[in-house]
Amino acid sequence: LASALASPSSALGAQAAMHGGASASAASRVSFLLLVNKQGQTRLASYYDWMPVDHRVQLEGEIVRRCITRPPESCQILEYRGYTIVYRRYASLFFIVGSVGGFHNELGILEFIHCLVETLDKHFESVCELDIMFNLDRAHIILDEMVSNGAVVNTNKTSIISSMELLEKAGKDASTSKG
Amino acid sequence: QLHRAAAPAASFGEPRIPAGVPGPRRAPDLRSARFSGVFRAPAMAAPQARGLHNFISEIRNTQNKDAEIKRVEKELAHIRQKFSSSDKLNSYHKKKYVWKLVYIFVLGYDVDFGHTEAVSLMTSPKYSEKIVGYAAVALMIHPGDDLMASVLTAIKQDLARPDDAAQSLALACVANIAATEAVVSSVAKDVQALLVNHGSHPAVKKKAALCLLRLFRANNSIIYHSEWADRMSSLLEQRHLGVTTSAMSLILGCASRSPADYDALVPYVIHNLHHLVVNRQACRQDYQYYNTPSPWLQVKLLKFLQLYPAPTDPTQQHSLNTALNRIINRTDASESVNKSNADHAVLFESVNLVIHQGTFGDEKLRHQALNLLGRFISVREPNIRYIGLQTMARMAQLEGNERIKKHEATVVVSLKDGDISVRRRALDLLFVMCDEENSARIVDELMSHLMVADSAIREEMVLKIAIVAEKYAKDLTWYVENILQLIKHAGDFVSDDIWHRLIQIVTNNKAVQAFAADKLLTALQAQHVHETLVKVGAYILGEFGFLIAEEAGKSGEDQFHVLMGHFPNIGHGTQSHILSAFVKIANLYEECRPLVMPIFQRYRASGDLEMQQRACEYSALPAFGEDVMEDVLREMPAFPTDRQSALEKRLQEQQEAPEEPPVSAGGGGGSTGWSTKKDAAAPASSAGPAVVKEVAPKPPSNLLDLDETATPPPAAAPGGEVVSIAAADIASMKAWFNSLVVGQQGPLYENQTVQVAVRHVYQGFQARIALYVRNKSGSPMQDLYVALPSERYLVLQTASAMPSSLPAGGNGQMQITGECMLPYEVAPECTISFAVGGTLHKYPLRLPTVATCFMEPLNLQAQDFMQKWEALQGPERERQVVFNSAKPIDSTLLAHIRTTLVPTGLRLGVVEGLDQTEFTLSAAATFRTGTMAPNPNNVNPPPRVSVGCLMRLEANPQGGAFRLTVRAVHGTVSEALKNVVKAQLF
């Protein structure tokens, strides 16, 4: 690391980043997505960077505490420990997205959350917290269809839901084979 | 088939959720009875999840955390028992237990077993089992897991399976697990094949693109950029928006590492953007979000374009500007908050692009974008305001604050917003907005806000005020007063760096010393003051108290009593500072000695080691005689000037005739062993012995550097005992390196232990470099060794070696000869290692032997230059970069570049008579290598390969930016020259 820092080429790299835009603009990506209720219980979590369990528990707790205590007229963006947090509240549930890198498009993330919620809603027909709890498998599959490696892959609700249909079918096969 | 679906959803009319929520900003869209209706029966769970369902219900019904832990532990024990029993579990149970483990893991419990079962589900031929296995593995497996090898085998099998669903699962899993070297090496080829294979299903391609990006981030070498640029353009040509969306993520990731390799994609990206924005029907209904054509794709396209300068081709220019114009001028406020957010996401990204293009883009658009920003920072909607402030701050960094200064009052309103996030952005913006003209007002504003600000933001505010106060101080008394105010109002948040810096500045500027001493004495007369103030006061009064001692009520004795008054209420660290101040006072004023000596006596037995040592040394000092006393208690020397900040430079320019120090100390006759200040006032050439040295705060590196992205110190080598380059030194190293590149000699590195300097001369392809090492430490330096790099492009040899040991304070040098053999970009790195007092030191340092060192100026006629310039077109040969100037672009700077920097420093011949104004400059040079060229005619001396290179530099004084274009037959030479020139001006 020291040698990299001492090298002029990396100095240029740093300058490029400072130059704004350039390399930093692309570095923005989602590091984790959480669905947490007001009591701080995690209902859905997907981390795109590995993090040990105890760190996750602590991080989730602190972020939720911060989101909950923010007055309703606040903006839905905050910075915490180097993460840019964008969150959206639906009744007692918080959808929280933490991004790393630079130059995020916060409004884009905000609406992606809503797109996710709409997709869940379309699949579960008026989704509620319990749907997600009891169908963690399906919620995860939907999420994986929409976010991959911290980037938005799919926002087409029809095609996302269709991937679920095969699971349903496979699930039925399995249960019949079980007898 | 899993992914066949995706038929155009004509019925996808009004989405259900937001139907009831137009109007207010952020409608809690799902409020109503949905999420709050906790007791509504959930959607029918799939049959195989029955056991899981029960378990989750039980967890939900636990009364408290303890009960939950108990229930989880019980379940874990149960599952563990099931998994370890010899009975073979059927598919239903296996899936159920693995899902339970996933659920427990998501709740935040460590799950250290069951991974084998998850992996075995992955390999199942049944999709319903496979999907469970993959979900569990993607979530739970960690990089060092023993099962990683089996996971990879399973993934590889599925990637090779002619089954879209299995391939998709495998790809999604790779995209989510940590990309270790093992992962990269085993699947990279398969993933690449799936992405470029024409037969791959779009859903597979989408996942493969993101997957490849993950692998690329872990290991850059898996993508040969030149090869992939083509493949990616074909991905962009696809009409499948889903594929384009994820391909754009991959392209962004690659292009940001190596923009030059992907500039051929710019036309495709512009085309796609134009298509989405202008021909809106091109976007299928199901990719529209509230009637906005795929906003996320638009954002990615716009981000990509921010890697490049504005297009010069008129068709592309028109196409892009039409799209930008449409976005910037036709984004209307919408009834739906979702529509409005999506549109503004695109709008902000367009504003970013327009700002990035700067004066090279469309002037009218730029004007409109700036107006929009001005409006955004005053709207009530907090998200828009937040991002508006953030964008404006970014703009200020790119092109100075001229256009945004008028918004100062608006920004100050946001500084008082109820929302901490908004306040932070406002603070950032105010900070970058500062200049000489408005800094006093802004500092006052920040200072008055500081008193009511909450603790979450105070620390940041204090640091920023300190930096601004220093950077823009018209006179130093203003700076001193502000820092003292900071200590008074937010003492807990004033870091050591800040008060160290204050002392450094006062010590180095005589004009402000008496003022500072006076201010501090007055401030310390209050009964309760912050401890930091006592520290600063003790130091300043100890050093400069004599400057005010003649005034009524400020005599040495008065100063002693003021400091003594705080003595009982402070910690040992500060008390130690006071002891040092006392010994200086005692040295100056005979009448104070009887006051001071008993205190030293008292603390000679102090439990605090530092106190004890100081008390002992100070009380023993008179016994050493007058000379020693004088030496020891001399004024502290000025801090090294290489630590100078912008502030000090400005000050020195202003104060052309520095005043003589007022040496009217009121010491009276120095008859005993104590010398008077007058005797000791001669500027000290060397620092006093160690006794007092320790009192001096360690000179911090320039405070302004603190604001730069903090670079973490290099990780300690195994064993943690090797000293290397400190993070704080990196800024100075960059500056030294850059000035060495254009100069013959100078420092390369310096810290408390060692100084390394270089002198270097070049002739053609040959180099002679002398490396000097000085041992600054107080102990001998052993095992000194300089490891030279062995590079094919630059052959370095030791002509005379470095001594292997240096005494304390000793110097050593080595001579190096070198020959440049090939074009290269990265300066060679040598490593200097040695041991001092048992500690190993190792410093990897780049030699300033950059490509321009081997340049020879080429004096071309204007006509010849243009002819060669035209002949060297093409992406392999040309490099272009637009960047901001480090200094304001004025005639002085331009003249310096034309007459000194380019011809002497960079060894390029300036072409005369070509450029009509001072704002453009053309130059040419020949890059020499020692590689033999073919010599069919046996010419003597044999010809060597050399590379001609041309450069044009265009300045934009209003925007404070340069555009640099370099052309050479060899792309590496262009790249190297571009980097060197930019480093000098950026």
CSV table of C-alpha atoms in Angstrom, one decimal, chain A residues 10-170:
chain,number,residue,atom,x,y,z
A,10,SER,CA,-1.7,6.6,-7.8
A,11,ALA,CA,-1.4,10.3,-7.1
A,12,LEU,CA,-2.9,10.9,-10.4
A,13,GLY,CA,-5.5,8.4,-9.7
A,14,ALA,CA,-6.4,10.2,-6.5
A,15,GLN,CA,-6.5,13.4,-8.5
A,16,ALA,CA,-8.8,11.9,-11.0
A,17,ALA,CA,-11.1,10.9,-8.2
A,18,MET,CA,-11.0,14.4,-6.8
A,19,HIS,CA,-11.6,15.8,-10.3
A,20,GLY,CA,-15.2,14.8,-9.5
A,21,GLY,CA,-17.1,12.5,-11.7
A,22,ALA,CA,-14.4,10.5,-13.4
A,23,SER,CA,-13.6,7.3,-11.7
A,24,ALA,CA,-15.6,8.0,-8.6
A,25,SER,CA,-18.9,8.3,-10.3
A,26,ALA,CA,-18.9,4.7,-11.3
A,27,ALA,CA,-17.7,3.4,-8.0
A,28,SER,CA,-21.1,3.8,-6.4
A,29,ARG,CA,-22.8,0.6,-5.6
A,30,VAL,CA,-25.2,-0.9,-3.1
A,31,SER,CA,-23.5,-2.6,-0.2
A,32,PHE,CA,-26.5,-3.9,1.6
A,33,LEU,CA,-30.3,-3.8,1.6
A,34,LEU,CA,-32.3,-4.3,4.7
A,35,LEU,CA,-35.9,-4.6,5.6
A,36,VAL,CA,-36.3,-3.9,9.3
A,37,ASN,CA,-39.4,-3.3,11.4
A,38,LYS,CA,-39.8,-0.5,14.0
A,39,GLN,CA,-38.8,-2.9,16.7
A,40,GLY,CA,-35.5,-3.3,15.0
A,41,GLN,CA,-36.1,-6.9,13.9
A,42,THR,CA,-34.6,-7.7,10.5
A,43,ARG,CA,-37.0,-9.2,8.1
A,44,LEU,CA,-34.9,-9.3,5.0
A,45,ALA,CA,-31.2,-8.7,4.6
A,46,SER,CA,-28.9,-9.0,1.7
A,47,TYR,CA,-25.3,-8.0,2.0
A,48,TYR,CA,-23.2,-7.5,-1.2
A,49,ASP,CA,-20.0,-7.3,0.8
A,50,TRP,CA,-19.3,-10.0,3.3
A,51,MET,CA,-19.6,-8.8,6.9
A,52,PRO,CA,-19.3,-10.9,10.1
A,53,VAL,CA,-22.6,-11.5,11.9
A,54,ASP,CA,-21.8,-9.4,14.9
A,55,HIS,CA,-20.9,-6.4,12.8
A,56,ARG,CA,-24.2,-6.8,10.9
A,57,VAL,CA,-26.2,-6.9,14.0
A,58,GLN,CA,-24.5,-3.8,15.3
A,59,LEU,CA,-24.8,-1.9,12.0
A,60,GLU,CA,-28.4,-2.8,11.6
A,61,GLY,CA,-29.3,-1.7,15.1
A,62,GLU,CA,-27.6,1.7,14.8
A,63,ILE,CA,-28.9,2.5,11.4
A,64,VAL,CA,-32.5,1.6,12.3
A,65,ARG,CA,-32.2,3.7,15.4
A,66,ARG,CA,-31.1,6.6,13.4
A,67,CYS,CA,-33.8,6.2,10.8
A,68,ILE,CA,-36.5,5.8,13.4
A,69,THR,CA,-35.6,8.9,15.3
A,70,ARG,CA,-35.5,11.1,12.2
A,71,PRO,CA,-38.6,13.4,12.1
A,72,PRO,CA,-40.9,12.7,9.2
A,73,GLU,CA,-40.1,15.9,7.4
A,74,SER,CA,-36.4,15.1,7.1
A,75,CYS,CA,-34.9,14.0,3.9
A,76,GLN,CA,-34.5,10.2,3.4
A,77,ILE,CA,-30.7,10.3,3.0
A,78,LEU,CA,-28.1,10.1,5.7
A,79,GLU,CA,-24.5,9.4,6.0
A,80,TYR,CA,-23.3,6.8,8.5
A,81,ARG,CA,-19.8,5.3,8.9
A,82,GLY,CA,-18.9,5.9,5.3
A,83,TYR,CA,-22.2,4.5,4.0
A,84,THR,CA,-24.7,6.7,2.2
A,85,ILE,CA,-28.0,5.4,3.6
A,86,VAL,CA,-31.2,5.9,1.7
A,87,TYR,CA,-34.3,4.7,3.5
A,88,ARG,CA,-38.0,4.6,2.9
A,89,ARG,CA,-40.6,4.0,5.5
A,90,TYR,CA,-43.8,2.0,4.9
A,91,ALA,CA,-45.9,2.1,8.0
A,92,SER,CA,-43.9,0.1,10.6
A,93,LEU,CA,-41.3,-1.2,8.1
A,94,PHE,CA,-38.1,0.4,7.0
A,95,PHE,CA,-36.5,-0.4,3.7
A,96,ILE,CA,-32.9,0.6,4.0
A,97,VAL,CA,-30.2,0.7,1.3
A,98,GLY,CA,-26.6,1.4,2.2
A,99,SER,CA,-24.2,2.3,-0.7
A,100,VAL,CA,-20.5,2.8,-0.8
A,101,GLY,CA,-18.3,4.5,-3.3
A,102,GLY,CA,-18.8,8.0,-4.5
A,103,PHE,CA,-21.5,10.0,-6.3
A,104,HIS,CA,-24.5,8.0,-5.7
A,105,ASN,CA,-27.8,8.7,-7.3
A,106,GLU,CA,-29.9,8.9,-4.1
A,107,LEU,CA,-33.2,9.6,-5.8
A,108,GLY,CA,-32.6,6.6,-8.0
A,109,ILE,CA,-32.1,4.4,-5.0
A,110,LEU,CA,-35.1,5.8,-3.3
A,111,GLU,CA,-37.3,4.9,-6.2
A,112,PHE,CA,-35.7,1.5,-6.6
A,113,ILE,CA,-36.9,0.8,-3.1
A,114,HIS,CA,-40.3,1.7,-4.2
A,115,CYS,CA,-40.0,-0.5,-7.3
A,116,LEU,CA,-39.0,-3.4,-5.0
A,117,VAL,CA,-42.0,-2.8,-2.8
A,118,GLU,CA,-44.3,-2.6,-5.7
A,119,THR,CA,-42.9,-5.9,-7.0
A,120,LEU,CA,-43.4,-7.6,-3.7
A,121,ASP,CA,-46.8,-6.2,-3.6
A,122,LYS,CA,-47.7,-7.5,-7.0
A,123,HIS,CA,-46.4,-10.9,-6.1
A,124,PHE,CA,-48.0,-11.2,-2.7
A,125,GLU,CA,-51.1,-9.2,-3.6
A,126,SER,CA,-51.0,-6.4,-1.0
A,127,VAL,CA,-47.8,-7.3,0.8
A,128,CYS,CA,-47.5,-7.0,4.5
A,129,GLU,CA,-44.7,-7.6,7.0
A,130,LEU,CA,-45.9,-11.2,7.7
A,131,ASP,CA,-45.8,-12.1,4.0
A,132,ILE,CA,-42.2,-11.3,3.9
A,133,MET,CA,-41.5,-13.1,7.2
A,134,PHE,CA,-43.3,-16.3,6.2
A,135,ASN,CA,-42.1,-16.3,2.6
A,136,LEU,CA,-38.5,-15.3,3.2
A,137,ASP,CA,-37.5,-17.6,0.3
A,138,ARG,CA,-39.6,-15.9,-2.2
A,139,ALA,CA,-38.7,-12.4,-1.0
A,140,HIS,CA,-35.1,-13.3,-1.4
A,141,ILE,CA,-35.6,-14.7,-4.9
A,142,ILE,CA,-37.4,-11.5,-5.9
A,143,LEU,CA,-34.6,-9.4,-4.4
A,144,ASP,CA,-31.9,-11.4,-6.2
A,145,GLU,CA,-33.7,-10.9,-9.4
A,146,MET,CA,-33.6,-7.2,-8.9
A,147,VAL,CA,-30.2,-6.5,-7.4
A,148,SER,CA,-27.0,-8.3,-8.2
A,149,ASN,CA,-23.6,-7.5,-7.1
A,150,GLY,CA,-24.9,-4.2,-5.6
A,151,ALA,CA,-26.3,-3.0,-8.9
A,152,VAL,CA,-29.8,-2.8,-10.3
A,153,VAL,CA,-30.3,-5.6,-12.8
A,154,ASN,CA,-34.0,-5.8,-13.3
A,155,THR,CA,-36.9,-3.4,-12.7
A,156,ASN,CA,-39.4,-5.1,-15.0
A,157,LYS,CA,-42.0,-6.3,-12.6
A,158,THR,CA,-43.5,-8.7,-15.1
A,159,SER,CA,-40.3,-10.6,-15.8
A,160,ILE,CA,-39.3,-10.6,-12.1
A,161,ILE,CA,-42.6,-12.2,-11.1
A,162,SER,CA,-42.4,-14.7,-13.9
A,163,SER,CA,-39.3,-16.1,-12.4
A,164,MET,CA,-41.4,-16.9,-9.3
A,165,GLU,CA,-43.9,-18.9,-11.3
A,166,LEU,CA,-41.3,-21.6,-12.0
A,167,LEU,CA,-40.6,-21.9,-8.3
A,168,GLU,CA,-44.3,-22.2,-7.5
A,169,LYS,CA,-44.5,-24.9,-10.1
A,170,ALA,CA,-41.4,-26.7,-8.8
